[in-house]
Coordinates of C-alpha atoms and ligand atoms in Angstrom, one line a residue:
M1 CA -5.3 21.8 -20.2
A2 CA -6.1 19.2 -22.7
T3 CA -6.1 15.9 -22.4
T4 CA -4.2 13.6 -25.1
L5 CA -3.1 10.8 -23.7
D6 CA -2.7 7.8 -26.7
K7 CA -5.0 5.2 -25.6
T8 CA -3.2 2.5 -26.9
K9 CA -0.1 3.5 -25.7
R10 CA 1.9 1.1 -23.1
H11 CA 2.8 3.2 -19.9
W12 CA 6.3 3.0 -18.4
W13 CA 4.6 2.0 -15.0
Q14 CA 3.6 -1.2 -16.5
S15 CA 6.6 -3.0 -16.9
A16 CA 7.5 -1.1 -13.4
V17 CA 7.7 -2.4 -10.2
F18 CA 8.1 0.1 -7.0
Y19 CA 9.1 0.2 -3.5
Q20 CA 7.7 1.6 -0.9
I21 CA 9.4 3.6 1.5
Y22 CA 7.8 4.6 5.3
P23 CA 10.4 7.1 5.8
K24 CA 9.9 6.7 9.6
S25 CA 11.4 3.5 9.8
F26 CA 13.9 3.2 6.8
Q27 CA 17.0 5.2 7.7
D28 CA 18.4 7.8 10.3
T29 CA 21.2 9.7 9.8
N30 CA 20.9 12.7 12.4
G31 CA 20.5 10.2 15.2
D32 CA 17.3 11.0 16.7
G33 CA 16.0 7.9 16.2
V34 CA 13.7 8.4 13.0
G35 CA 14.3 7.7 9.6
D36 CA 14.1 10.5 7.7
L37 CA 15.4 12.1 3.6
P38 CA 19.3 12.0 4.0
G39 CA 18.2 8.6 5.1
I40 CA 16.4 7.3 1.9
I41 CA 19.4 8.8 -0.4
S42 CA 22.2 7.6 1.5
R43 CA 20.4 4.2 0.2
L44 CA 19.2 4.5 -3.2
D45 CA 22.2 2.6 -4.4
Y46 CA 20.5 -0.3 -2.5
L47 CA 17.3 0.3 -3.9
A48 CA 18.9 0.9 -7.8
D49 CA 20.5 -2.4 -7.6
L50 CA 17.5 -3.9 -6.3
G51 CA 16.3 -3.1 -9.9
I52 CA 12.8 -1.4 -8.5
D53 CA 11.4 1.7 -11.2
G54 CA 10.1 4.2 -8.7
I55 CA 9.6 4.9 -4.8
W56 CA 6.0 5.4 -3.0
L57 CA 7.4 7.6 -0.1
S58 CA 4.5 7.9 2.3
P59 CA 3.4 11.2 3.7
V60 CA 6.8 13.4 4.6
C61 CA 5.2 16.6 4.8
Q62 CA 5.3 18.8 7.8
S63 CA 2.7 17.4 10.0
P64 CA 1.6 16.7 13.8
Q65 CA 2.1 13.1 13.3
V66 CA -1.0 12.2 15.4
D67 CA -1.1 9.4 12.6
N68 CA 2.6 9.7 11.1
G69 CA 2.0 11.7 8.4
Y70 CA -1.1 11.2 7.2
D71 CA -2.8 14.2 9.1
I72 CA -0.9 17.2 7.3
S73 CA -0.7 20.8 8.6
D74 CA 1.5 21.9 5.7
Y75 CA 1.0 20.1 1.6
R76 CA 4.0 22.2 0.9
A77 CA 6.7 22.1 3.5
I78 CA 8.5 19.1 4.4
D79 CA 8.3 18.3 8.0
P80 CA 11.8 19.0 10.1
M81 CA 11.6 15.8 11.5
F82 CA 12.2 14.2 7.5
G83 CA 14.6 17.0 6.3
T84 CA 14.5 20.1 4.3
M85 CA 12.5 21.2 0.7
E86 CA 16.3 21.3 -0.2
D87 CA 16.8 17.4 0.7
M88 CA 13.2 16.4 -1.0
E89 CA 15.1 17.8 -3.9
T90 CA 17.6 15.8 -4.0
L91 CA 16.1 12.7 -3.7
I92 CA 13.8 13.4 -6.4
R93 CA 17.3 14.3 -8.4
E94 CA 19.4 11.3 -6.7
A95 CA 16.5 9.0 -7.6
D96 CA 16.2 10.3 -10.8
K97 CA 20.0 9.3 -11.4
R98 CA 19.1 5.9 -10.8
G99 CA 15.9 5.7 -13.5
I100 CA 14.2 6.0 -10.1
S101 CA 10.6 7.8 -10.1
I102 CA 9.4 9.7 -7.0
I103 CA 5.6 8.6 -6.4
F104 CA 4.7 11.1 -4.0
D105 CA 1.8 10.2 -1.3
L106 CA -1.1 12.6 -1.4
V107 CA -3.8 12.8 1.7
L108 CA -6.6 14.7 -0.3
N109 CA -9.2 13.3 1.6
H110 CA -8.4 14.9 4.9
S111 CA -6.3 17.3 6.8
S112 CA -4.4 17.8 10.0
D113 CA -6.3 19.5 12.5
Q114 CA -3.0 22.1 13.4
H115 CA -3.4 22.8 9.6
R116 CA -3.7 26.8 9.2
W117 CA -7.8 25.9 7.3
F118 CA -9.0 24.4 10.2
L119 CA -7.8 26.3 12.7
E120 CA -9.8 29.3 10.6
A121 CA -12.4 26.9 9.6
K122 CA -12.9 26.8 13.7
K123 CA -13.0 30.3 14.4
S124 CA -16.7 31.2 13.1
K125 CA -19.3 30.4 10.5
D126 CA -18.7 33.4 8.3
N127 CA -14.9 32.6 8.0
P128 CA -13.9 31.8 4.3
Y129 CA -12.5 28.5 5.5
H130 CA -15.3 27.1 7.5
D131 CA -16.5 25.7 4.5
Y132 CA -13.2 23.9 3.7
Y133 CA -14.5 20.8 6.3
I134 CA -17.9 19.0 6.7
W135 CA -19.8 20.9 9.3
R136 CA -23.2 19.5 10.9
D137 CA -25.6 21.9 13.4
G138 CA -26.1 20.3 17.2
D139 CA -26.5 20.7 20.7
G140 CA -23.9 18.6 21.5
T141 CA -25.6 16.1 22.8
N142 CA -26.1 13.5 19.5
P143 CA -23.9 13.3 16.6
P144 CA -26.0 13.7 13.7
N145 CA -25.7 10.4 12.8
D146 CA -24.1 7.0 13.9
M147 CA -21.6 7.0 11.8
R148 CA -18.0 5.1 13.1
A149 CA -14.7 6.2 12.6
T150 CA -11.9 3.8 11.2
F151 CA -9.9 3.8 14.0
G152 CA -12.8 3.9 16.9
G153 CA -15.1 6.4 18.0
P154 CA -17.5 8.4 16.5
A155 CA -16.8 10.1 13.2
W156 CA -18.1 13.5 14.2
T157 CA -16.6 15.9 16.7
Y158 CA -18.4 18.8 18.5
V159 CA -16.9 22.0 18.8
P160 CA -19.3 23.9 21.3
E161 CA -18.2 27.5 19.9
L162 CA -19.7 27.3 16.5
R163 CA -22.7 24.7 18.4
Q164 CA -21.2 22.2 15.4
W165 CA -19.8 19.2 14.7
Y166 CA -17.6 18.5 12.1
F167 CA -17.3 14.8 10.6
H168 CA -13.4 13.0 10.4
Q169 CA -13.6 9.1 8.8
F170 CA -10.6 8.9 10.6
A171 CA -8.6 10.6 13.9
P172 CA -10.8 13.5 15.5
Q173 CA -7.3 15.1 14.2
Q174 CA -8.1 14.4 10.5
P175 CA -10.6 16.3 9.9
D176 CA -11.9 15.3 5.9
L177 CA -12.0 18.0 3.8
N178 CA -15.2 19.1 2.1
W179 CA -14.9 18.5 -1.9
E180 CA -18.3 20.2 -2.6
N181 CA -16.4 23.1 -2.0
P182 CA -14.6 24.4 -5.2
A183 CA -12.2 26.6 -3.4
V184 CA -10.8 23.0 -2.0
R185 CA -10.4 21.3 -4.9
E186 CA -8.4 24.6 -6.3
E187 CA -6.6 24.9 -3.9
L188 CA -5.7 20.7 -3.8
Y189 CA -5.0 21.6 -7.6
A190 CA -2.9 23.8 -7.2
M191 CA -0.8 21.7 -4.7
I192 CA -0.4 18.9 -6.8
R193 CA 1.0 20.8 -9.3
Y194 CA 3.8 22.6 -7.1
W195 CA 4.9 18.9 -6.6
V196 CA 4.8 17.7 -10.1
D197 CA 6.9 21.1 -11.0
K198 CA 9.0 19.4 -8.6
G199 CA 9.9 16.3 -11.1
I200 CA 8.1 13.9 -8.7
G201 CA 6.9 11.0 -11.0
G202 CA 3.4 10.6 -9.8
F203 CA 1.2 10.2 -6.9
R204 CA -0.2 7.5 -4.3
L205 CA -3.5 9.0 -3.6
D206 CA -4.5 8.3 -0.1
V207 CA -8.4 6.7 0.7
I208 CA -8.9 8.6 -2.9
D209 CA -12.2 6.8 -3.4
Q210 CA -13.7 8.6 -0.1
I211 CA -13.7 12.4 -1.3
G212 CA -16.8 11.4 -3.0
K213 CA -18.7 10.9 0.2
D214 CA -22.3 11.6 1.5
P215 CA -22.4 11.5 5.4
D216 CA -25.6 12.7 5.4
R217 CA -26.6 9.1 3.6
K218 CA -23.4 7.6 5.4
I219 CA -21.9 7.3 2.3
T220 CA -17.9 7.0 2.9
G221 CA -16.3 5.1 -0.5
N222 CA -17.2 5.6 -3.7
G223 CA -19.9 8.3 -3.0
P224 CA -21.7 9.7 -6.2
R225 CA -19.7 12.2 -7.6
V226 CA -16.4 10.2 -7.6
H227 CA -16.1 9.5 -10.6
E228 CA -16.6 13.7 -11.5
F229 CA -13.9 14.1 -9.1
F230 CA -11.5 12.0 -10.3
Q231 CA -11.8 13.3 -13.8
E232 CA -11.5 16.6 -12.6
L233 CA -8.4 16.1 -10.7
S234 CA -6.6 13.6 -13.5
R235 CA -7.6 17.0 -15.6
E236 CA -6.8 19.3 -13.6
A237 CA -3.8 18.1 -11.8
F238 CA -2.4 15.5 -13.1
I239 CA -2.1 16.1 -17.1
K240 CA 1.7 15.6 -17.8
E241 CA 3.1 12.7 -20.3
G242 CA 4.5 10.0 -17.9
L243 CA 2.9 10.3 -14.2
V244 CA 1.5 7.9 -12.8
S245 CA -1.5 8.1 -10.2
V246 CA -2.1 5.1 -7.9
G247 CA -5.8 5.3 -5.8
E248 CA -5.7 4.0 -2.8
A249 CA -9.6 2.5 -2.6
W250 CA -10.4 -0.6 -0.2
G251 CA -14.3 -0.7 -1.3
A252 CA -13.7 -1.0 -4.9
D253 CA -15.1 -3.4 -6.7
V254 CA -13.8 -4.7 -10.0
E255 CA -16.3 -3.0 -11.6
R256 CA -15.9 0.5 -10.0
A257 CA -12.0 -0.4 -10.2
K258 CA -12.9 -0.6 -14.0
R259 CA -13.6 3.0 -14.0
Y260 CA -10.7 4.2 -11.9
S261 CA -8.1 3.3 -14.1
A262 CA -9.5 2.8 -17.9
H263 CA -6.9 3.4 -20.3
D264 CA -7.8 6.2 -21.3
G265 CA -6.6 8.0 -18.3
S266 CA -9.6 9.9 -17.9
E267 CA -9.6 9.2 -14.0
L268 CA -6.4 7.0 -12.6
S269 CA -3.2 5.1 -13.8
M270 CA -4.4 2.4 -11.1
V271 CA -6.2 1.1 -8.4
F272 CA -4.7 -0.4 -5.2
Q273 CA -7.4 -2.2 -3.7
F274 CA -7.8 -4.9 -0.9
E275 CA -10.1 -7.4 -1.5
H276 CA -7.7 -10.2 -1.2
I277 CA -6.6 -9.2 1.9
C278 CA -10.0 -9.3 4.0
L279 CA -10.0 -12.9 3.0
D280 CA -8.5 -14.7 5.7
Q281 CA -11.6 -12.3 8.5
T282 CA -15.1 -13.1 9.6
T283 CA -16.5 -9.4 9.8
W284 CA -15.1 -6.1 7.9
E285 CA -12.8 -5.8 11.3
K286 CA -9.7 -6.8 10.1
W287 CA -9.2 -7.8 13.8
D288 CA -11.4 -10.7 13.5
M289 CA -9.6 -13.4 12.3
A290 CA -10.0 -16.2 10.6
P291 CA -7.5 -19.0 8.4
L292 CA -7.2 -18.1 4.9
H293 CA -9.2 -20.6 2.9
L294 CA -7.0 -20.5 -0.5
P295 CA -9.6 -21.4 -2.9
D296 CA -11.2 -17.8 -1.9
L297 CA -7.7 -16.6 -2.6
K298 CA -7.4 -18.2 -6.1
A299 CA -11.0 -17.3 -6.5
C300 CA -10.6 -13.6 -5.5
M301 CA -6.9 -12.9 -7.8
C302 CA -8.9 -14.4 -11.4
R303 CA -11.7 -12.0 -10.7
W304 CA -9.4 -9.1 -10.9
Q305 CA -6.8 -10.7 -13.3
Q306 CA -9.8 -11.8 -15.7
G307 CA -11.8 -8.3 -15.0
L308 CA -9.2 -5.3 -15.3
H309 CA -7.4 -7.2 -18.0
G310 CA -6.9 -5.4 -21.7
V311 CA -9.1 -2.6 -19.9
G312 CA -8.3 -1.5 -16.2
W313 CA -4.8 -1.9 -14.2
N314 CA -4.3 -3.4 -10.8
S315 CA -1.6 -2.9 -8.3
L316 CA 0.1 -6.0 -7.0
F317 CA 1.4 -6.4 -2.8
M318 CA 0.5 -8.2 0.2
N319 CA 2.1 -5.8 2.8
N320 CA 2.2 -2.3 2.6
H321 CA 2.4 0.1 6.1
D322 CA -1.4 -0.8 6.5
L323 CA -0.6 -4.6 7.2
P324 CA 1.3 -7.1 8.9
R325 CA 4.0 -9.2 8.0
I326 CA 3.0 -12.0 4.6
V327 CA 5.3 -13.8 5.5
S328 CA 3.9 -14.2 9.3
R329 CA 0.6 -14.3 8.2
W330 CA 0.1 -16.5 4.9
G331 CA 3.8 -18.1 4.9
N332 CA 5.7 -19.6 7.8
D333 CA 7.6 -17.1 9.6
T334 CA 9.7 -20.1 11.4
T335 CA 11.1 -23.0 9.8
Y336 CA 10.3 -22.3 6.0
R337 CA 10.6 -18.4 6.4
V338 CA 12.7 -18.3 3.5
E339 CA 11.0 -21.0 0.8
S340 CA 8.0 -19.2 1.8
A341 CA 8.6 -15.6 1.3
K342 CA 9.9 -16.8 -2.1
M343 CA 6.6 -18.5 -2.5
L344 CA 4.1 -15.7 -2.0
A345 CA 6.8 -12.9 -3.9
T346 CA 6.2 -15.8 -6.9
M347 CA 2.5 -15.4 -6.8
L348 CA 1.9 -12.2 -6.8
H349 CA 4.8 -11.4 -9.3
G350 CA 3.6 -13.6 -12.3
M351 CA 1.0 -11.4 -12.5
E352 CA -1.1 -8.8 -14.2
G353 CA -0.4 -4.9 -12.8
T354 CA 2.3 -3.3 -11.6
P355 CA 3.6 -4.9 -8.4
Y356 CA 5.0 -2.9 -4.9
I357 CA 7.5 -4.1 -2.6
F358 CA 7.2 -2.7 0.9
Q359 CA 10.6 -2.0 2.4
G360 CA 11.9 -5.5 4.6
E361 CA 9.8 -7.4 2.2
E362 CA 12.6 -8.4 -0.1
I363 CA 14.8 -9.6 2.8
G364 CA 11.6 -11.6 4.9
M365 CA 11.0 -9.4 7.8
T366 CA 8.3 -10.8 10.0
N367 CA 5.7 -9.4 12.4
I368 CA 6.5 -8.5 16.2
R369 CA 5.6 -9.4 19.2
L370 CA 5.7 -6.1 21.9
P371 CA 3.7 -5.6 25.0
L372 CA 0.8 -3.0 24.9
E373 CA 3.1 0.0 26.0
Q374 CA 5.1 -0.1 23.2
Y375 CA 3.2 0.5 20.7
V376 CA 2.4 3.7 19.0
D377 CA 0.2 3.3 16.4
V378 CA -3.4 5.0 17.3
E379 CA -5.6 2.7 16.2
I380 CA -3.5 -0.8 18.2
H381 CA -4.3 1.8 21.0
N382 CA -8.1 2.9 20.4
V383 CA -8.4 -1.2 20.0
Y384 CA -7.6 -2.3 22.7
K385 CA -9.6 0.6 24.6
E386 CA -12.6 -0.1 22.7
R387 CA -12.7 -3.9 23.0
T388 CA -11.4 -4.3 26.2
E389 CA -14.6 -2.0 27.4
K390 CA -16.9 -3.8 25.7
G391 CA -15.6 -6.9 27.0
Y392 CA -13.5 -9.2 25.1
D393 CA -10.4 -11.2 26.7
P394 CA -7.7 -8.7 26.7
E395 CA -5.3 -11.8 26.2
A396 CA -7.6 -12.3 22.9
V397 CA -7.4 -8.7 22.1
M398 CA -3.3 -9.0 22.3
E399 CA -3.5 -12.0 19.7
S400 CA -4.9 -9.9 16.9
I401 CA -2.6 -6.9 17.4
W402 CA 0.4 -9.3 17.1
A403 CA -1.3 -10.5 14.0
R404 CA -2.8 -7.8 12.5
G405 CA -1.6 -4.5 14.0
R406 CA 0.0 -2.0 11.8
D407 CA 3.3 -1.3 13.8
N408 CA 4.5 -5.0 12.1
A409 CA 5.1 -3.5 9.0
R410 CA 6.5 -0.4 11.2
T411 CA 9.5 -1.7 13.1
P412 CA 12.8 -0.3 11.5
M413 CA 14.6 -1.6 8.6
Q414 CA 17.0 -4.2 9.2
W415 CA 20.1 -3.4 7.9
D416 CA 22.8 -5.1 9.5
D417 CA 23.1 -7.5 12.5
S418 CA 24.6 -4.2 15.2
E419 CA 22.8 -3.8 17.9
L420 CA 20.8 -1.3 16.5
A421 CA 20.1 -2.7 13.4
G422 CA 22.1 0.0 11.2
F423 CA 19.3 2.1 11.5
T424 CA 19.9 4.5 14.3
T425 CA 22.5 5.1 16.6
V426 CA 20.0 6.2 19.1
E427 CA 16.9 4.3 20.5
P428 CA 14.5 4.3 17.8
W429 CA 10.6 5.6 17.6
L430 CA 9.8 2.2 17.8
P431 CA 11.5 -0.9 18.5
I432 CA 13.7 -2.6 16.3
H433 CA 13.0 -7.0 16.1
D434 CA 15.2 -9.1 17.5
N435 CA 15.9 -11.0 14.8
H436 CA 17.5 -8.6 12.9
T437 CA 20.9 -10.6 14.0
E438 CA 19.9 -13.2 11.1
I439 CA 17.5 -11.5 8.7
N440 CA 19.3 -8.4 7.3
V441 CA 20.3 -6.4 4.4
E442 CA 23.7 -7.4 4.6
A443 CA 23.4 -10.5 5.2
A444 CA 20.7 -10.5 2.1
L445 CA 23.6 -9.1 0.1
T446 CA 26.0 -11.6 0.4
D447 CA 24.1 -15.1 -0.2
P448 CA 23.1 -15.7 -3.6
D449 CA 19.9 -17.8 -2.6
S450 CA 18.2 -14.7 -0.7
I451 CA 15.0 -13.6 -0.6
Y452 CA 16.2 -10.3 -1.2
H453 CA 18.4 -12.0 -5.0
Y454 CA 15.0 -13.7 -5.8
Y455 CA 13.1 -10.7 -5.8
K456 CA 15.7 -9.5 -8.0
K457 CA 15.8 -12.1 -10.2
L458 CA 11.6 -11.3 -10.3
I459 CA 11.9 -8.0 -11.4
Q460 CA 14.1 -9.1 -14.0
L461 CA 12.1 -11.2 -15.6
R462 CA 8.8 -9.0 -15.4
K463 CA 11.3 -6.3 -17.4
T464 CA 12.4 -9.4 -19.9
Y465 CA 9.0 -11.2 -20.9
S466 CA 6.4 -9.2 -21.8
V467 CA 3.7 -11.7 -20.9
F468 CA 4.3 -10.8 -17.4
R469 CA 2.8 -7.7 -19.0
D470 CA -0.4 -8.5 -20.5
G471 CA -0.7 -11.5 -20.3
A472 CA -4.0 -13.4 -20.1
F473 CA -4.6 -15.3 -16.7
T474 CA -6.2 -18.5 -16.5
L475 CA -6.3 -20.4 -13.1
L476 CA -6.0 -23.9 -13.4
D477 CA -7.9 -26.8 -10.6
P478 CA -9.7 -23.7 -8.5
A479 CA -10.8 -26.0 -6.2
D480 CA -7.6 -27.3 -5.0
D481 CA -7.1 -25.3 -1.3
K482 CA -2.9 -26.4 -1.4
V483 CA -1.6 -25.5 -4.6
F484 CA -1.9 -21.9 -7.0
A485 CA -1.2 -22.8 -9.8
Y486 CA -2.4 -20.6 -13.4
T487 CA -0.7 -19.6 -16.7
R488 CA -0.5 -16.2 -18.7
D489 CA -0.7 -16.5 -22.3
N490 CA -0.1 -13.4 -24.9
E491 CA 1.1 -13.7 -28.8
Y492 CA 4.9 -14.6 -27.9
G493 CA 4.6 -16.9 -24.8
H494 CA 3.5 -19.1 -22.2
L495 CA 3.7 -18.9 -18.5
L496 CA 2.9 -21.2 -15.8
V497 CA 3.5 -20.1 -12.0
V498 CA 3.4 -22.9 -9.6
C499 CA 3.0 -22.3 -6.0
N500 CA 2.7 -24.4 -2.6
F501 CA 0.8 -23.0 0.2
T502 CA 1.2 -25.7 2.6
D503 CA 4.2 -27.3 4.9
E504 CA 3.6 -30.2 3.0
W505 CA 5.8 -32.2 -0.4
L506 CA 2.5 -32.6 -2.1
E507 CA 1.9 -34.7 -5.4
Y508 CA 1.9 -32.2 -8.5
E509 CA 2.5 -32.8 -12.1
L510 CA 2.9 -30.4 -14.4
P511 CA 0.4 -29.8 -17.5
E512 CA 1.8 -31.6 -20.5
E513 CA 2.6 -28.3 -22.4
Y514 CA 5.4 -27.4 -20.0
A515 CA 6.7 -30.8 -20.1
Q516 CA 9.8 -28.9 -21.9
A517 CA 9.4 -25.9 -20.5
E518 CA 12.4 -23.8 -19.1
V519 CA 12.3 -23.4 -15.7
L520 CA 12.6 -19.3 -15.4
L521 CA 12.8 -19.0 -11.4
T522 CA 12.4 -21.6 -8.4
N523 CA 12.7 -21.9 -4.7
Y524 CA 14.3 -25.0 -4.2
R525 CA 17.8 -26.2 -6.1
E526 CA 17.6 -29.1 -7.8
G527 CA 14.0 -30.4 -9.0
A528 CA 12.3 -33.3 -7.6
P529 CA 9.1 -35.2 -7.9
G530 CA 6.2 -33.5 -6.3
L531 CA 6.1 -30.3 -4.8
R532 CA 8.3 -29.5 -1.2
P533 CA 7.4 -27.8 1.2
Y534 CA 5.8 -24.1 0.0
E535 CA 8.2 -24.7 -3.4
A536 CA 7.4 -22.5 -6.0
A537 CA 8.2 -22.0 -9.9
M538 CA 7.6 -20.8 -13.1
F539 CA 7.9 -22.4 -16.3
Y540 CA 8.0 -20.2 -19.6
Y541 CA 7.8 -21.5 -23.4
E542 CA 7.9 -19.7 -26.0
E543 CA 5.3 -19.7 -29.1
E544 CA 6.2 -20.9 -32.4
R545 CA 6.4 -18.9 -34.7
V546 CA 5.7 -20.0 -38.2
Ligands
TEU1 O1 -5.4 4.0 4.8 C1 -6.8 4.0 4.6 C2 -7.6 2.8 5.7 O2 -8.6 3.3 5.4 C3 -7.1 2.8 6.6 O3 -7.0 3.2 7.6 C4 -7.1 1.5 6.6 O4 -8.4 0.8 7.0 C5 -6.8 0.6 8.1 O5 -5.3 1.3 8.0 C6 -6.7 -0.5 8.6 O6 -6.2 -0.9 9.7 C7 -4.6 4.9 4.7 C8 -3.2 5.1 5.1 O7 -2.8 4.1 4.4 C9 -3.6 4.6 6.5 O8 -1.8 4.8 6.7 C10 -4.4 6.0 7.3 O9 -3.9 5.8 8.1 C11 -5.5 6.1 6.6 O10 -5.2 6.5 5.5 C12 -6.0 8.2 7.1 O11 -5.0 8.7 5.9
CA2 CA1 16.2 11.3 11.5

């Protein structure tokens, strides 16, 4: 297939806003306590009203659900828990009618250990599928090296029948695919084309920066062959006008990201990187918590904004299904929940890139505190076990789970104030937050000052003013540790975004040029001198025309 992407062209996803759905927790319709595809279809009007352009749908393919669908046993089948292929086709069609594209989540780095390929691969070294995975010989005493799996334990698991170890970056039930094997790549590309033909709008590529790994040299992310593989992937599977490809890349720095998301479309449309969201920890492990130092966040965002401007494209997010709720993390989820949720959204949505809203973020859903046994996430149980065995104080470990555990993001969507929050009719797979009596979609829709209506306005602004798409970014007062302020400028206009990250009333003077500017949006009603707790505002004036 030939590459004929127009380098100068504006892509639809550059002024789009995406919404992430975690299907298990969005809407149940058949009374099994688990969200499903018909549930998503039934809520499309809600999403259309919000104004989003695409849904990043977390995996719905057949899976033993060890890692909630990120362990796929058949890439071409829908897991019966979520519905049928017909439901999926209906979802694509119904979303399309409302101008919403489905961004399909592709897990290409690893499969489930229940995938037919792995079951075959385990049978013998001569099996044609054996080389679909990464094996090293051994007698079972010592793994090939000391690499650790992300969810805890060694990254190698022994299969005595073969006298070999296989590599897995995540759970042992998620063996890594061998991208060195051209047959694997061919097989995956064919599978991707199968989904393209179904009419999806693009892909989110799970941990895609790991496909070029070299486990013998202990390299996982950004490995030696990664650009080559991305280019091949793009050529063989993505080249169709308008398809968007979003690459999850934990380890990407700005320089890498420029290549991954280069405007010529040779690799991916955009990166989804995490540098900003790892600033409030003392080690590479998120459980080692530290307070956020605002100047660090400002410097980090600035580096990415300026680094990719005009050459690449970034994703804008603070929430997803792996992250705690941002209002509980960098905002204030009690006294100033509404103000701080709006402030954080303002900070992010003023920037260059494609914003992502994670389900429930638009109504300000918060973290949850559960006893250990009520959590489902494999990572939470592993970290508890690993850390308490190492002698950490169990209470401190629980504190870090409450603050950082992935299940914070995965509690069921809060649709209304009824007992089961309008999510289901039976006990849900993960507890519903008690605060659904107050924080829910129904309440948000009827309150014109709700977080929901604020997000709606942010989305509309991005579609109205081109400066959101391509304005150059300038950080103001980099050292100020309470206020995050920046400007964006293009040939048509000038935008100023000001955000108070504290619960204090601060003195603040607008830059002179903005004294007469229009207030596009603010999270407080009447103007007042200075900045009130978590106050945020966007100011705009047009470039003078001669
Ligand atoms: O996450 C990538 C990833 O590296 C995460 O494991 C991350 O490090 C972790 O959540 C931090 O606690 C992707 C998916 O988003 C995640 O849900 C999957 O579990 C993971 O890949 C494996 O497929
Ligand atoms: Ca269901």
